[in-house]
Structure formats: C-alpha cells, structure tokens
Amino acid sequence: MARILITGAAGFIGSHLCDRFIKEGYDVVGMDNLITGDLANIEHLFPHKRFEFYHHDVSKFVHVPGDINYILHFASPASPIDYLKMPIQTLKVGSLGTHNLLGLAKVKNARILVASTSEVYGDPLEHPQNENYWGNVNPIGPRGVYDEAKRFQEAITMAYHNFHGLETRIVRIFNTYGPRMRQEDGRVLPAFFSQAIRGEGLTVFGNGSQTRSFCYVDDLVEGIYRLLLSDYALPVNMGNPSEITILQFADEILKLVNNPKAHIIYNPLPIDDPKQRQPDISLAKSLLDWSPKVDREDGLKETYTYFKKIVAN
Ligand code: UDP
C-alpha cells in the first residue's frame, strides 16, 4: 500500500486528513512541530500500526527513511492572531518548509499537494473569486506574512513542476470549520462558540457586514482526496459557496447555543480584513465532480457538540 507524509498532522485539517488516509488503507507518516497543533487531535491514531509520528519543524531539513509516495503539506499557523504572534515561523514554513518538502518529493519520486489559501486573493476586487484572479494583497500588512508565504509557495511549487517535472497539486482553501479547531485560535467560529457557551458577548468585528463562506471539514477532506488522485497541477479552489455576513453568522450561533446570557458586542475591524469572500468552485466541480454536501446547519451542530466538550462554562 502507498505511504503518505502529512505535515501539520496534529492541526485541525491535518488531523482529519490523517484519519481519512488511514481509513483508505495508506501508511501515514504524520509530522508536526506542535506550535499550533495539538497531539490530542491524533492521539487516537498512535496505537494504529499504519501510523507513525515525527515531532519536527519542516522549515529545517526534512528526513524520512523509506519510501514516500505522496506528501500533503498542511503545516502552517493559519489564523490571523497566530501570524501576529509568529510572523517569522509563518513565513518560514510556507517558503523554506515548502522548499524542503519539494526537495523530499523529488528524491522520493513522490507526488506532493500543498495547502494554499483564499488569502492569495487578499481583499478581493473580484467576486466570487475564481482561480484566474491574481488577488489584491498588501505584502506588508499583518496578513502579509501568511499571504505572501502562500503565494511564494504556489510559485515554487509550479517551478518544481515545470522545471523538474515533479507531480504537484495546489489547493486554495477557503474558510473551513469543524471539530478540532483550536478554541483560542482567534478565528471567528471558535471565538463565537466559546463566547456563546460561556454566556459572554460575541465579538463581532466592525459592523459585521463583511462576508465569509464556511465549508465543513469533511467536505474539504473529500475534495483534497480527489485532487491528490487527479492529474491537474494548477491551483484549485475549495470551499463552500454559501456566503453569509459575520453578523448573520453570530446570530446562527446564538440561536444554536441558546444561552440567554450570550449577546453581540462590536469590536474594531482588524487592519486588512477582507470585506467579502466566496469561492467560485466551478473548476473543482467539473474536474473532480466535487461539491460540498454538508449544509451549515448540520455542520454547526456537529461542531457545537465538539465545542461543548472542550469549553469550560
Ligand atoms: N471576526 C469577528 N469576531 C471574532 C473573530 C473574527 O467578527 O472574534 C471576523 C473577522 O474580522 C473576519 C471574519 O470574522 O471578518 C473571519 O475571521 P477569521 O479570523 O475566522 O478568518 P479570516 O477569514 O479573516 O481569515
């Protein structure tokens, strides 16, 4: 059976990918430096004989003995407050880390899929965003360390593909949610669930009119699985096109949690916060016959079950 290396294995999306590839019968090598990942996300995999784990920072030379057939590069801080706390690590994992993994893919003759992001579109001037849009990114703003690292990641991945003939895949991931998101990662869904469960104010930034489109993690994992096994090397958007304002999102969470003490409060809008974001997924639909299946109501219920367990009231 094939052997796959998954970086960022202890993170939110990485851990779900580990589960999926174990289920599909692969030998899975997880790798994480645990600066934002949490071993609790993959603890259940350690007894599995097809799972092994390396505690390693992929920004440094990566060595894995034995054959590797596939690599999924999902290591990176991934929320705006993480970039502020760890700007250099964020830049390094997207640039040096990607370079190391491309080098590893080359010596192992492996196919590599890298996790890119809707952030490559910045604060978009086109709506919805399709893969041909070049983006509107501030390179020196607070998000620049992530956005530019991911843009560099796409460039070097295409260079290895074109120059070395490496088999590469690029997924541009839009806002994704589900169990195993870090409670304190500052992103909107963990923040709102934690605040609603504790009966606090839900911190809507700005007037809440900015939009996002939220994709349930199982749908994303299915798309990534199909993309990896496809033969398409250019970037592919993945996300759920169902778009809502952040204020509507706060209302949905208030209704679901139904804590009479919870309410909405307004905080200042962070610098360079994109005003709207919605993926155009027609490419993924036609290429991979993929589209999201879980609607927000069901996805939020599943996610609420998880947050109820981890948030101390
Ligand atoms: N946001 C908010 N309150 C919070 C956290 C985030 O209103 O406590 C807003 C944020 O300003 C942004 C949206 O929710 O417009 C999504 O933010 P997140 O950090 O989850 O991810 P982004 O899509 O901005 O990378």
mmCIF file of C-alpha atoms and ligand atoms in Angstrom:
data_model
loop_
_atom_site.group_PDB
_atom_site.id
_atom_site.type_symbol
_atom_site.label_atom_id
_atom_site.label_comp_id
_atom_site.label_asym_id
_atom_site.label_seq_id
_atom_site.Cartn_x
_atom_site.Cartn_y
_atom_site.Cartn_z
ATOM 1 C CA MET A 1 0.000 0.000 0.000
ATOM 2 C CA ALA A 2 1.061 3.606 -0.535
ATOM 3 C CA ARG A 3 2.828 5.647 2.142
ATOM 4 C CA ILE A 4 1.897 9.292 2.659
ATOM 5 C CA LEU A 5 3.625 12.062 4.643
ATOM 6 C CA ILE A 6 1.227 14.627 6.134
ATOM 7 C CA THR A 7 2.754 17.800 7.592
ATOM 8 C CA GLY A 8 0.702 19.748 10.105
ATOM 9 C CA ALA A 9 -0.665 16.344 11.119
ATOM 10 C CA ALA A 10 -1.667 17.476 14.621
ATOM 11 C CA GLY A 11 -3.553 20.503 13.321
ATOM 12 C CA PHE A 12 -7.223 20.924 12.520
ATOM 13 C CA ILE A 13 -7.254 19.942 8.834
ATOM 14 C CA GLY A 14 -4.073 17.815 9.008
ATOM 15 C CA SER A 15 -5.522 15.527 11.670
ATOM 16 C CA HIS A 16 -8.705 14.957 9.659
ATOM 17 C CA LEU A 17 -6.533 14.118 6.631
ATOM 18 C CA CYS A 18 -4.596 11.576 8.733
ATOM 19 C CA ASP A 19 -7.896 9.921 9.681
ATOM 20 C CA ARG A 20 -9.048 9.791 6.074
ATOM 21 C CA PHE A 21 -5.847 8.286 4.666
ATOM 22 C CA ILE A 22 -5.641 5.703 7.470
ATOM 23 C CA LYS A 23 -9.244 4.769 6.603
ATOM 24 C CA GLU A 24 -8.304 4.448 2.925
ATOM 25 C CA GLY A 25 -5.582 1.928 3.867
ATOM 26 C CA TYR A 26 -2.473 4.107 3.450
ATOM 27 C CA ASP A 27 0.581 4.052 5.718
ATOM 28 C CA VAL A 28 0.510 7.532 7.247
ATOM 29 C CA VAL A 29 3.553 9.427 8.498
ATOM 30 C CA GLY A 30 2.413 12.470 10.481
ATOM 31 C CA MET A 31 4.775 15.398 11.085
ATOM 32 C CA ASP A 32 4.226 18.493 13.229
ATOM 33 C CA ASN A 33 6.299 20.843 15.385
ATOM 34 C CA LEU A 34 3.264 21.364 17.641
ATOM 35 C CA ILE A 35 3.480 25.181 17.806
ATOM 36 C CA THR A 36 -0.183 25.414 16.911
ATOM 37 C CA GLY A 37 -1.032 21.710 16.501
ATOM 38 C CA ASP A 38 -2.198 19.551 19.391
ATOM 39 C CA LEU A 39 -1.364 15.867 19.891
ATOM 40 C CA ALA A 40 -4.869 15.393 21.312
ATOM 41 C CA ASN A 41 -6.122 15.619 17.701
ATOM 42 C CA ILE A 42 -4.229 12.463 16.688
ATOM 43 C CA GLU A 43 -3.860 10.612 19.981
ATOM 44 C CA HIS A 44 -6.346 8.001 18.809
ATOM 45 C CA LEU A 45 -4.061 7.170 15.839
ATOM 46 C CA PHE A 46 -0.926 6.322 17.849
ATOM 47 C CA PRO A 47 -1.952 2.693 18.595
ATOM 48 C CA HIS A 48 -2.559 2.171 14.862
ATOM 49 C CA LYS A 49 0.195 0.122 13.220
ATOM 50 C CA ARG A 50 -0.061 2.083 9.954
ATOM 51 C CA PHE A 51 0.512 5.426 11.714
ATOM 52 C CA GLU A 52 3.812 6.968 12.813
ATOM 53 C CA PHE A 53 4.624 10.470 14.010
ATOM 54 C CA TYR A 54 7.662 12.727 13.771
ATOM 55 C CA HIS A 55 7.901 15.786 16.026
ATOM 56 C CA HIS A 56 9.754 18.024 13.564
ATOM 57 C CA ASP A 57 9.787 21.569 12.144
ATOM 58 C CA VAL A 58 9.621 21.284 8.340
ATOM 59 C CA SER A 59 11.402 24.652 7.958
ATOM 60 C CA LYS A 60 14.523 22.610 8.806
ATOM 61 C CA PHE A 61 15.859 19.804 6.604
ATOM 62 C CA VAL A 62 13.296 17.001 6.465
ATOM 63 C CA HIS A 63 14.458 13.390 6.544
ATOM 64 C CA VAL A 64 12.058 10.454 6.431
ATOM 65 C CA PRO A 65 13.541 6.977 5.934
ATOM 66 C CA GLY A 66 11.915 4.593 3.449
ATOM 67 C CA ASP A 67 9.606 5.103 0.515
ATOM 68 C CA ILE A 68 7.165 8.001 0.351
ATOM 69 C CA ASN A 69 4.573 8.028 -2.446
ATOM 70 C CA TYR A 70 2.601 11.134 -1.514
ATOM 71 C CA ILE A 71 3.155 14.293 0.522
ATOM 72 C CA LEU A 72 0.465 16.644 1.835
ATOM 73 C CA HIS A 73 1.964 19.911 3.103
ATOM 74 C CA PHE A 74 -0.503 21.328 5.637
ATOM 75 C CA ALA A 75 1.890 22.718 8.246
ATOM 76 C CA SER A 76 1.425 26.430 8.993
ATOM 77 C CA PRO A 77 -0.018 28.772 11.575
ATOM 78 C CA ALA A 78 -3.371 29.542 9.985
ATOM 79 C CA SER A 79 -5.232 32.234 11.883
ATOM 80 C CA PRO A 80 -4.658 35.993 11.866
ATOM 81 C CA ILE A 81 -3.693 36.123 15.567
ATOM 82 C CA ASP A 82 -1.185 33.308 15.007
ATOM 83 C CA TYR A 83 0.519 35.281 12.221
ATOM 84 C CA LEU A 84 0.848 38.246 14.561
ATOM 85 C CA LYS A 85 2.410 36.097 17.275
ATOM 86 C CA MET A 86 4.574 34.015 14.907
ATOM 87 C CA PRO A 87 5.289 36.072 11.795
ATOM 88 C CA ILE A 88 8.727 34.581 11.083
ATOM 89 C CA GLN A 89 7.650 30.958 11.579
ATOM 90 C CA THR A 90 4.663 31.618 9.306
ATOM 91 C CA LEU A 91 6.920 32.965 6.557
ATOM 92 C CA LYS A 92 9.423 30.137 7.011
ATOM 93 C CA VAL A 93 7.020 27.216 6.905
ATOM 94 C CA GLY A 94 5.376 28.448 3.703
ATOM 95 C CA SER A 95 8.695 29.188 1.988
ATOM 96 C CA LEU A 96 11.614 27.158 3.435
ATOM 97 C CA GLY A 97 9.250 24.397 4.592
ATOM 98 C CA THR A 98 7.709 24.078 1.145
ATOM 99 C CA HIS A 99 11.165 24.071 -0.442
ATOM 100 C CA ASN A 100 12.303 21.239 1.851
ATOM 101 C CA LEU A 101 9.209 19.188 1.081
ATOM 102 C CA LEU A 102 9.521 19.729 -2.665
ATOM 103 C CA GLY A 103 13.113 18.510 -2.351
ATOM 104 C CA LEU A 104 11.934 15.469 -0.410
ATOM 105 C CA ALA A 105 9.230 14.775 -3.021
ATOM 106 C CA LYS A 106 11.901 14.924 -5.724
ATOM 107 C CA VAL A 107 14.273 12.420 -4.088
ATOM 108 C CA LYS A 108 11.411 10.086 -3.152
ATOM 109 C CA ASN A 109 9.716 10.459 -6.533
ATOM 110 C CA ALA A 110 6.541 11.356 -4.660
ATOM 111 C CA ARG A 111 3.504 13.414 -5.665
ATOM 112 C CA ILE A 112 3.050 16.494 -3.463
ATOM 113 C CA LEU A 113 -0.087 18.506 -2.721
ATOM 114 C CA VAL A 114 0.384 21.854 -0.971
ATOM 115 C CA ALA A 115 -2.228 23.718 1.063
ATOM 116 C CA SER A 116 -2.687 27.178 -0.336
ATOM 117 C CA THR A 117 -5.423 29.575 0.664
ATOM 118 C CA SER A 118 -8.091 32.055 -0.356
ATOM 119 C CA GLU A 119 -5.733 34.601 1.250
ATOM 120 C CA VAL A 120 -3.769 34.607 -2.030
ATOM 121 C CA TYR A 121 -6.705 36.717 -3.301
ATOM 122 C CA GLY A 122 -6.224 39.197 -0.417
ATOM 123 C CA ASP A 123 -9.087 41.693 -0.047
ATOM 124 C CA PRO A 124 -10.558 40.688 -3.407
ATOM 125 C CA LEU A 125 -11.750 43.165 -6.008
ATOM 126 C CA GLU A 126 -13.499 40.371 -7.943
ATOM 127 C CA HIS A 127 -16.414 38.430 -6.542
ATOM 128 C CA PRO A 128 -16.725 35.465 -6.300
ATOM 129 C CA GLN A 129 -13.069 34.533 -6.665
ATOM 130 C CA ASN A 130 -12.051 32.100 -9.354
ATOM 131 C CA GLU A 131 -8.598 30.647 -9.927
ATOM 132 C CA ASN A 132 -7.711 33.145 -12.661
ATOM 133 C CA TYR A 133 -7.947 36.149 -10.342
ATOM 134 C CA TRP A 134 -4.484 37.394 -9.265
ATOM 135 C CA GLY A 135 -5.537 38.956 -5.996
ATOM 136 C CA ASN A 136 -5.277 42.195 -4.048
ATOM 137 C CA VAL A 137 -2.726 41.585 -1.289
ATOM 138 C CA ASN A 138 -0.930 44.038 0.993
ATOM 139 C CA PRO A 139 2.555 42.487 1.305
ATOM 140 C CA ILE A 140 3.477 44.412 4.460
ATOM 141 C CA GLY A 141 0.144 44.315 6.320
ATOM 142 C CA PRO A 142 -0.491 41.996 9.294
ATOM 143 C CA ARG A 143 -1.680 39.199 6.997
ATOM 144 C CA GLY A 144 1.208 39.692 4.561
ATOM 145 C CA VAL A 145 3.427 37.107 6.282
ATOM 146 C CA TYR A 146 0.879 34.395 5.562
ATOM 147 C CA ASP A 147 -0.431 35.629 2.222
ATOM 148 C CA GLU A 148 2.981 36.187 0.689
ATOM 149 C CA ALA A 149 4.403 32.923 2.057
ATOM 150 C CA LYS A 150 1.499 31.086 0.433
ATOM 151 C CA ARG A 151 1.924 32.992 -2.834
ATOM 152 C CA PHE A 152 5.627 32.094 -2.802
ATOM 153 C CA GLN A 153 4.617 28.501 -2.034
ATOM 154 C CA GLU A 154 2.475 28.407 -5.170
ATOM 155 C CA ALA A 155 5.288 29.902 -7.253
ATOM 156 C CA ILE A 156 7.961 27.452 -6.087
ATOM 157 C CA THR A 157 5.570 24.508 -6.404
ATOM 158 C CA MET A 158 4.828 25.431 -10.032
ATOM 159 C CA ALA A 159 8.575 25.932 -10.634
ATOM 160 C CA TYR A 160 9.329 22.389 -9.407
ATOM 161 C CA HIS A 161 6.509 21.124 -11.578
ATOM 162 C CA ASN A 162 7.653 22.953 -14.710
ATOM 163 C CA PHE A 163 11.413 22.668 -14.237
ATOM 164 C CA HIS A 164 11.800 19.249 -12.595
ATOM 165 C CA GLY A 165 8.599 17.619 -13.875
ATOM 166 C CA LEU A 166 7.528 16.955 -10.279
ATOM 167 C CA GLU A 167 3.924 15.820 -9.791
ATOM 168 C CA THR A 168 2.358 18.679 -7.845
ATOM 169 C CA ARG A 169 -1.127 19.746 -6.748
ATOM 170 C CA ILE A 170 -2.252 23.064 -5.237
ATOM 171 C CA VAL A 171 -5.485 23.511 -3.287
ATOM 172 C CA ARG A 172 -6.688 27.024 -2.395
ATOM 173 C CA ILE A 173 -8.660 26.503 0.791
ATOM 174 C CA PHE A 174 -11.417 28.921 1.818
ATOM 175 C CA ASN A 175 -12.748 29.247 5.394
ATOM 176 C CA THR A 176 -13.189 25.760 6.814
ATOM 177 C CA TYR A 177 -14.684 24.706 10.145
ATOM 178 C CA GLY A 178 -15.423 21.646 12.226
ATOM 179 C CA PRO A 179 -14.334 19.685 15.278
ATOM 180 C CA ARG A 180 -10.671 20.103 16.384
ATOM 181 C CA MET A 181 -10.429 23.807 15.637
ATOM 182 C CA ARG A 182 -8.351 25.344 18.409
ATOM 183 C CA GLN A 183 -10.543 27.047 20.969
ATOM 184 C CA GLU A 184 -8.215 30.043 21.326
ATOM 185 C CA ASP A 185 -7.062 30.425 17.731
ATOM 186 C CA GLY A 186 -8.916 33.721 17.409
ATOM 187 C CA ARG A 187 -10.894 32.720 14.350
ATOM 188 C CA VAL A 188 -14.495 33.633 14.208
ATOM 189 C CA LEU A 189 -16.126 30.254 14.778
ATOM 190 C CA PRO A 190 -14.115 29.123 17.844
ATOM 191 C CA ALA A 191 -14.460 32.646 19.273
ATOM 192 C CA PHE A 192 -18.245 32.768 18.818
ATOM 193 C CA PHE A 193 -18.863 29.229 20.118
ATOM 194 C CA SER A 194 -16.675 29.759 23.199
ATOM 195 C CA GLN A 195 -18.314 33.112 23.952
ATOM 196 C CA ALA A 196 -21.854 31.803 23.414
ATOM 197 C CA ILE A 197 -21.296 28.719 25.591
ATOM 198 C CA ARG A 198 -19.808 30.860 28.385
ATOM 199 C CA GLY A 199 -22.652 33.370 28.113
ATOM 200 C CA GLU A 200 -20.394 36.240 27.073
ATOM 201 C CA GLY A 201 -20.547 38.857 24.313
ATOM 202 C CA LEU A 202 -19.896 37.518 20.799
ATOM 203 C CA THR A 203 -17.174 39.840 19.480
ATOM 204 C CA VAL A 204 -18.347 40.939 16.039
ATOM 205 C CA PHE A 205 -15.533 42.909 14.385
ATOM 206 C CA GLY A 206 -16.590 46.089 12.583
ATOM 207 C CA ASN A 207 -20.327 46.221 11.865
ATOM 208 C CA GLY A 208 -20.353 42.542 10.872
ATOM 209 C CA SER A 209 -21.248 43.238 7.244
ATOM 210 C CA GLN A 210 -18.094 41.507 5.954
ATOM 211 C CA THR A 211 -18.859 38.115 4.447
ATOM 212 C CA ARG A 212 -17.291 34.660 4.561
ATOM 213 C CA SER A 213 -18.298 31.272 3.144
ATOM 214 C CA PHE A 214 -17.796 28.365 5.531
ATOM 215 C CA CYS A 215 -17.025 24.800 4.433
ATOM 216 C CA TYR A 216 -17.390 21.776 6.711
ATOM 217 C CA VAL A 217 -14.090 19.936 7.144
ATOM 218 C CA ASP A 218 -15.345 16.544 5.863
ATOM 219 C CA ASP A 219 -16.303 18.150 2.542
ATOM 220 C CA LEU A 220 -12.880 19.750 2.237
ATOM 221 C CA VAL A 221 -11.094 16.467 3.012
ATOM 222 C CA GLU A 222 -13.108 14.718 0.288
ATOM 223 C CA GLY A 223 -12.081 17.414 -2.205
ATOM 224 C CA ILE A 224 -8.411 17.190 -1.248
ATOM 225 C CA TYR A 225 -8.516 13.410 -1.578
ATOM 226 C CA ARG A 226 -9.941 13.695 -5.107
ATOM 227 C CA LEU A 227 -7.493 16.435 -6.118
ATOM 228 C CA LEU A 228 -4.480 14.432 -4.937
ATOM 229 C CA LEU A 229 -5.542 11.492 -7.099
ATOM 230 C CA SER A 230 -6.335 13.700 -10.117
ATOM 231 C CA ASP A 231 -3.830 14.741 -12.770
ATOM 232 C CA TYR A 232 -4.354 18.534 -12.502
ATOM 233 C CA ALA A 233 -1.348 20.646 -11.456
ATOM 234 C CA LEU A 234 -2.762 24.190 -11.449
ATOM 235 C CA PRO A 235 -4.444 25.693 -8.340
ATOM 236 C CA VAL A 236 -7.987 24.578 -7.477
ATOM 237 C CA ASN A 237 -10.362 26.484 -5.142
ATOM 238 C CA MET A 238 -12.099 24.509 -2.421
ATOM 239 C CA GLY A 239 -14.750 25.865 -0.124
ATOM 240 C CA ASN A 240 -18.479 26.173 0.293
ATOM 241 C CA PRO A 241 -20.021 28.961 -1.821
ATOM 242 C CA SER A 242 -22.807 29.564 0.725
ATOM 243 C CA GLU A 243 -21.888 33.100 1.812
ATOM 244 C CA ILE A 244 -23.103 34.960 4.919
ATOM 245 C CA THR A 245 -22.236 38.103 6.820
ATOM 246 C CA ILE A 246 -20.387 37.738 10.092
ATOM 247 C CA LEU A 247 -23.357 39.287 11.893
ATOM 248 C CA GLN A 248 -25.716 36.627 10.483
ATOM 249 C CA PHE A 249 -23.164 34.007 11.484
ATOM 250 C CA ALA A 250 -23.153 35.321 15.073
ATOM 251 C CA ASP A 251 -26.967 35.091 15.073
ATOM 252 C CA GLU A 252 -26.897 31.482 13.871
ATOM 253 C CA ILE A 253 -24.514 30.527 16.680
ATOM 254 C CA LEU A 254 -26.548 32.450 19.284
ATOM 255 C CA LYS A 255 -29.688 30.553 18.224
ATOM 256 C CA LEU A 256 -27.947 27.180 18.238
ATOM 257 C CA VAL A 257 -26.297 27.570 21.645
ATOM 258 C CA ASN A 258 -29.361 29.279 23.093
ATOM 259 C CA ASN A 259 -27.645 30.707 26.176
ATOM 260 C CA PRO A 260 -29.769 33.612 27.441
ATOM 261 C CA LYS A 261 -26.686 35.433 28.752
ATOM 262 C CA ALA A 262 -24.920 35.448 25.370
ATOM 263 C CA HIS A 263 -25.282 38.567 23.210
ATOM 264 C CA ILE A 264 -23.497 40.505 20.471
ATOM 265 C CA ILE A 265 -20.844 43.179 21.091
ATOM 266 C CA TYR A 266 -18.961 45.189 18.468
ATOM 267 C CA ASN A 267 -15.149 45.465 18.380
ATOM 268 C CA PRO A 268 -12.957 47.354 15.885
ATOM 269 C CA LEU A 269 -12.364 45.745 12.493
ATOM 270 C CA PRO A 270 -8.765 44.456 12.175
ATOM 271 C CA ILE A 271 -6.494 46.008 9.523
ATOM 272 C CA ASP A 272 -6.798 44.498 6.014
ATOM 273 C CA ASP A 273 -9.753 42.305 6.977
ATOM 274 C CA PRO A 274 -11.187 41.128 3.619
ATOM 275 C CA LYS A 275 -14.676 42.596 3.078
ATOM 276 C CA GLN A 276 -16.084 39.646 1.188
ATOM 277 C CA ARG A 277 -15.052 36.133 0.334
ATOM 278 C CA GLN A 278 -16.803 33.462 -1.694
ATOM 279 C CA PRO A 279 -15.184 30.691 -3.692
ATOM 280 C CA ASP A 280 -16.073 30.028 -7.308
ATOM 281 C CA ILE A 281 -15.821 26.221 -7.275
ATOM 282 C CA SER A 282 -16.837 25.515 -10.873
ATOM 283 C CA LEU A 283 -13.354 24.180 -11.635
ATOM 284 C CA ALA A 284 -13.433 21.634 -8.771
ATOM 285 C CA LYS A 285 -16.961 20.654 -9.819
ATOM 286 C CA SER A 286 -16.059 19.921 -13.425
ATOM 287 C CA LEU A 287 -12.600 18.488 -12.751
ATOM 288 C CA LEU A 288 -13.298 16.346 -9.694
ATOM 289 C CA ASP A 289 -17.085 16.071 -9.667
ATOM 290 C CA TRP A 290 -16.809 17.603 -6.193
ATOM 291 C CA SER A 291 -19.036 19.994 -4.324
ATOM 292 C CA PRO A 292 -19.768 20.411 -0.596
ATOM 293 C CA LYS A 293 -22.545 18.200 0.788
ATOM 294 C CA VAL A 294 -22.866 19.341 4.418
ATOM 295 C CA ASP A 295 -25.026 22.415 4.908
ATOM 296 C CA ARG A 296 -24.145 24.933 7.591
ATOM 297 C CA GLU A 297 -26.953 23.917 9.924
ATOM 298 C CA ASP A 298 -25.711 20.323 10.161
ATOM 299 C CA GLY A 299 -22.027 21.261 10.198
ATOM 300 C CA LEU A 300 -22.566 23.758 13.003
ATOM 301 C CA LYS A 301 -24.446 21.163 15.080
ATOM 302 C CA GLU A 302 -21.531 18.707 14.796
ATOM 303 C CA THR A 303 -19.070 21.459 15.661
ATOM 304 C CA TYR A 304 -21.169 22.587 18.627
ATOM 305 C CA THR A 305 -21.018 19.056 20.073
ATOM 306 C CA TYR A 306 -17.222 19.317 19.968
ATOM 307 C CA PHE A 307 -17.035 22.804 21.496
ATOM 308 C CA LYS A 308 -19.467 21.862 24.283
ATOM 309 C CA LYS A 309 -16.942 19.234 25.369
ATOM 310 C CA ILE A 310 -13.872 21.477 25.313
ATOM 311 C CA VAL A 311 -15.191 24.838 26.528
ATOM 312 C CA ALA A 312 -15.344 25.155 30.300
ATOM 313 C CA ASN A 313 -18.534 27.043 31.141
HETATM 314 N N1 UDP B 1 -14.255 38.026 13.315
HETATM 315 C C1 UDP B 1 -15.150 38.573 14.205
HETATM 316 N N2 UDP B 1 -15.009 38.285 15.531
HETATM 317 C C2 UDP B 1 -14.043 37.450 16.018
HETATM 318 C C3 UDP B 1 -13.145 36.883 15.096
HETATM 319 C C4 UDP B 1 -13.279 37.193 13.756
HETATM 320 O O1 UDP B 1 -16.066 39.323 13.820
HETATM 321 O O2 UDP B 1 -13.985 37.251 17.249
HETATM 322 C C5 UDP B 1 -14.415 38.339 11.869
HETATM 323 C C6 UDP B 1 -13.126 38.789 11.201
HETATM 324 O O3 UDP B 1 -12.962 40.188 11.309
HETATM 325 C C7 UDP B 1 -13.354 38.337 9.777
HETATM 326 C C8 UDP B 1 -14.236 37.097 9.914
HETATM 327 O O4 UDP B 1 -14.790 37.144 11.220
HETATM 328 O O5 UDP B 1 -14.056 39.319 9.047
HETATM 329 C C9 UDP B 1 -13.472 35.795 9.747
HETATM 330 O O6 UDP B 1 -12.345 35.882 10.548
HETATM 331 P P1 UDP B 1 -11.347 34.663 10.792
HETATM 332 O O7 UDP B 1 -10.259 35.167 11.692
HETATM 333 O O8 UDP B 1 -12.127 33.484 11.246
HETATM 334 O O9 UDP B 1 -10.742 34.294 9.372
HETATM 335 P P2 UDP B 1 -10.387 35.122 8.043
HETATM 336 O O10 UDP B 1 -11.403 34.672 7.070
HETATM 337 O O11 UDP B 1 -10.480 36.614 8.299
HETATM 338 O O12 UDP B 1 -9.001 34.694 7.721
#
